[in-house]
Amino acid sequence: MKEEHERTGDTERAVGEGIRHSAPLITAAAGILALSFLSYATGGVVFLKELGVGTALTILVDATLIRVVLLPVTMRLAGRANWWAPNRLRRLRVREGDVLRGEYV
């Protein structure tokens, strides 16, 4: 999102592009984690069954509700405030191009 915002200066477009690029990865990772925790539900210990189902549901809710719905809405509402950083922190930020050119080591 940050790179798209630096390129275009448009917060709404940056959020949309960021979600478009990251949503498949987030969905796949959440699915894999949820399935792995659901495997606890096949055991014989009731506590592990509860833990597996609860954790799997939590992961799926986090991946869908928070990361795909609440985060983009909050970022759109915040507007320019998303990209503000104190000057000291801004100087410490490493740019992708600097690393690719070997200027940051």
Short mmCIF file of C-alpha atoms in Angstrom, two decimals:
data_model
loop_
_atom_site.label_atom_id
_atom_site.label_comp_id
_atom_site.label_asym_id
_atom_site.label_seq_id
_atom_site.Cartn_x
_atom_site.Cartn_y
_atom_site.Cartn_z
CA MET A 1 0.00 0.00 0.00
CA LYS A 2 2.76 2.42 0.91
CA GLU A 3 4.51 1.98 -2.43
CA GLU A 4 1.28 2.53 -4.37
CA HIS A 5 0.53 5.64 -2.33
CA GLU A 6 4.02 7.02 -2.99
CA ARG A 7 3.54 6.35 -6.70
CA THR A 8 0.04 7.81 -7.11
CA GLY A 9 -0.68 9.90 -4.01
CA ASP A 10 -4.20 8.43 -3.88
CA THR A 11 -5.13 6.72 -0.58
CA GLU A 12 -8.22 4.95 -1.92
CA ARG A 13 -6.33 3.47 -4.86
CA ALA A 14 -3.40 2.48 -2.63
CA VAL A 15 -5.70 0.63 -0.24
CA GLY A 16 -7.49 -1.11 -3.12
CA GLU A 17 -4.25 -2.19 -4.77
CA GLY A 18 -2.78 -3.34 -1.47
CA ILE A 19 -5.80 -5.50 -0.73
CA ARG A 20 -5.87 -6.82 -4.28
CA HIS A 21 -2.26 -7.96 -4.02
CA SER A 22 -2.36 -9.29 -0.46
CA ALA A 23 -5.84 -10.84 -0.22
CA PRO A 24 -4.99 -14.14 -1.97
CA LEU A 25 -1.96 -14.66 0.24
CA ILE A 26 -3.89 -13.83 3.42
CA THR A 27 -6.75 -16.11 2.42
CA ALA A 28 -4.46 -19.03 1.60
CA ALA A 29 -2.46 -18.64 4.81
CA ALA A 30 -5.63 -18.41 6.90
CA GLY A 31 -7.07 -21.50 5.22
CA ILE A 32 -3.94 -23.54 5.84
CA LEU A 33 -3.74 -22.46 9.48
CA ALA A 34 -7.46 -23.09 10.06
CA LEU A 35 -7.21 -26.59 8.58
CA SER A 36 -4.18 -27.40 10.68
CA PHE A 37 -5.95 -26.32 13.87
CA LEU A 38 -9.11 -28.16 12.86
CA SER A 39 -7.06 -31.34 12.89
CA TYR A 40 -7.12 -31.04 16.69
CA ALA A 41 -10.88 -31.60 16.50
CA THR A 42 -10.31 -35.19 15.38
CA GLY A 43 -8.60 -36.14 18.64
CA GLY A 44 -10.16 -37.70 21.68
CA VAL A 45 -9.42 -34.95 24.20
CA VAL A 46 -12.32 -32.50 24.53
CA PHE A 47 -10.08 -29.57 25.48
CA LEU A 48 -8.01 -30.03 22.31
CA LYS A 49 -11.19 -30.23 20.22
CA GLU A 50 -12.40 -26.94 21.69
CA LEU A 51 -9.00 -25.35 21.22
CA GLY A 52 -8.77 -26.47 17.59
CA VAL A 53 -12.25 -25.33 16.58
CA GLY A 54 -11.99 -22.03 18.48
CA THR A 55 -8.59 -21.18 17.07
CA ALA A 56 -9.65 -22.08 13.52
CA LEU A 57 -12.71 -19.85 13.78
CA THR A 58 -10.64 -17.02 15.22
CA ILE A 59 -8.17 -17.24 12.34
CA LEU A 60 -10.94 -17.21 9.74
CA VAL A 61 -12.70 -14.25 11.37
CA ASP A 62 -9.41 -12.36 11.56
CA ALA A 63 -8.59 -13.05 7.92
CA THR A 64 -12.00 -12.05 6.61
CA LEU A 65 -13.52 -9.50 8.92
CA ILE A 66 -10.51 -7.61 10.20
CA ARG A 67 -7.99 -7.76 7.37
CA VAL A 68 -10.37 -7.57 4.42
CA VAL A 69 -13.16 -5.38 5.83
CA LEU A 70 -12.15 -3.30 8.86
CA LEU A 71 -8.57 -2.47 7.88
CA PRO A 72 -9.42 -1.03 4.43
CA VAL A 73 -12.39 0.92 5.80
CA THR A 74 -10.29 2.38 8.61
CA MET A 75 -7.51 3.32 6.21
CA ARG A 76 -9.93 5.03 3.85
CA LEU A 77 -11.41 7.00 6.74
CA ALA A 78 -7.98 7.99 8.07
CA GLY A 79 -6.91 9.33 4.66
CA ARG A 80 -3.59 11.18 4.75
CA ALA A 81 -3.03 10.29 8.41
CA ASN A 82 -2.10 6.75 7.30
CA TRP A 83 1.10 7.98 5.74
CA TRP A 84 2.30 10.34 8.46
CA ALA A 85 5.46 9.46 10.37
CA PRO A 86 7.76 11.47 12.63
CA ASN A 87 10.83 12.87 10.85
CA ARG A 88 13.27 10.66 12.77
CA LEU A 89 11.33 7.53 11.88
CA ARG A 90 10.95 8.65 8.27
CA ARG A 91 14.74 8.94 7.92
CA LEU A 92 15.22 5.38 9.22
CA ARG A 93 12.84 3.82 6.71
CA VAL A 94 14.56 1.62 4.15
CA ARG A 95 13.31 1.99 0.62
CA GLU A 96 12.93 -1.09 -1.58
CA GLY A 97 14.93 0.48 -4.41
CA ASP A 98 17.86 1.19 -2.10
CA VAL A 99 18.09 -2.48 -1.14
CA LEU A 100 17.77 -3.68 -4.74
CA ARG A 101 20.55 -1.34 -5.88
CA GLY A 102 22.76 -2.46 -2.99
CA GLU A 103 22.89 1.02 -1.45
CA TYR A 104 21.59 -0.17 1.91
CA VAL A 105 23.67 -2.69 3.79
#
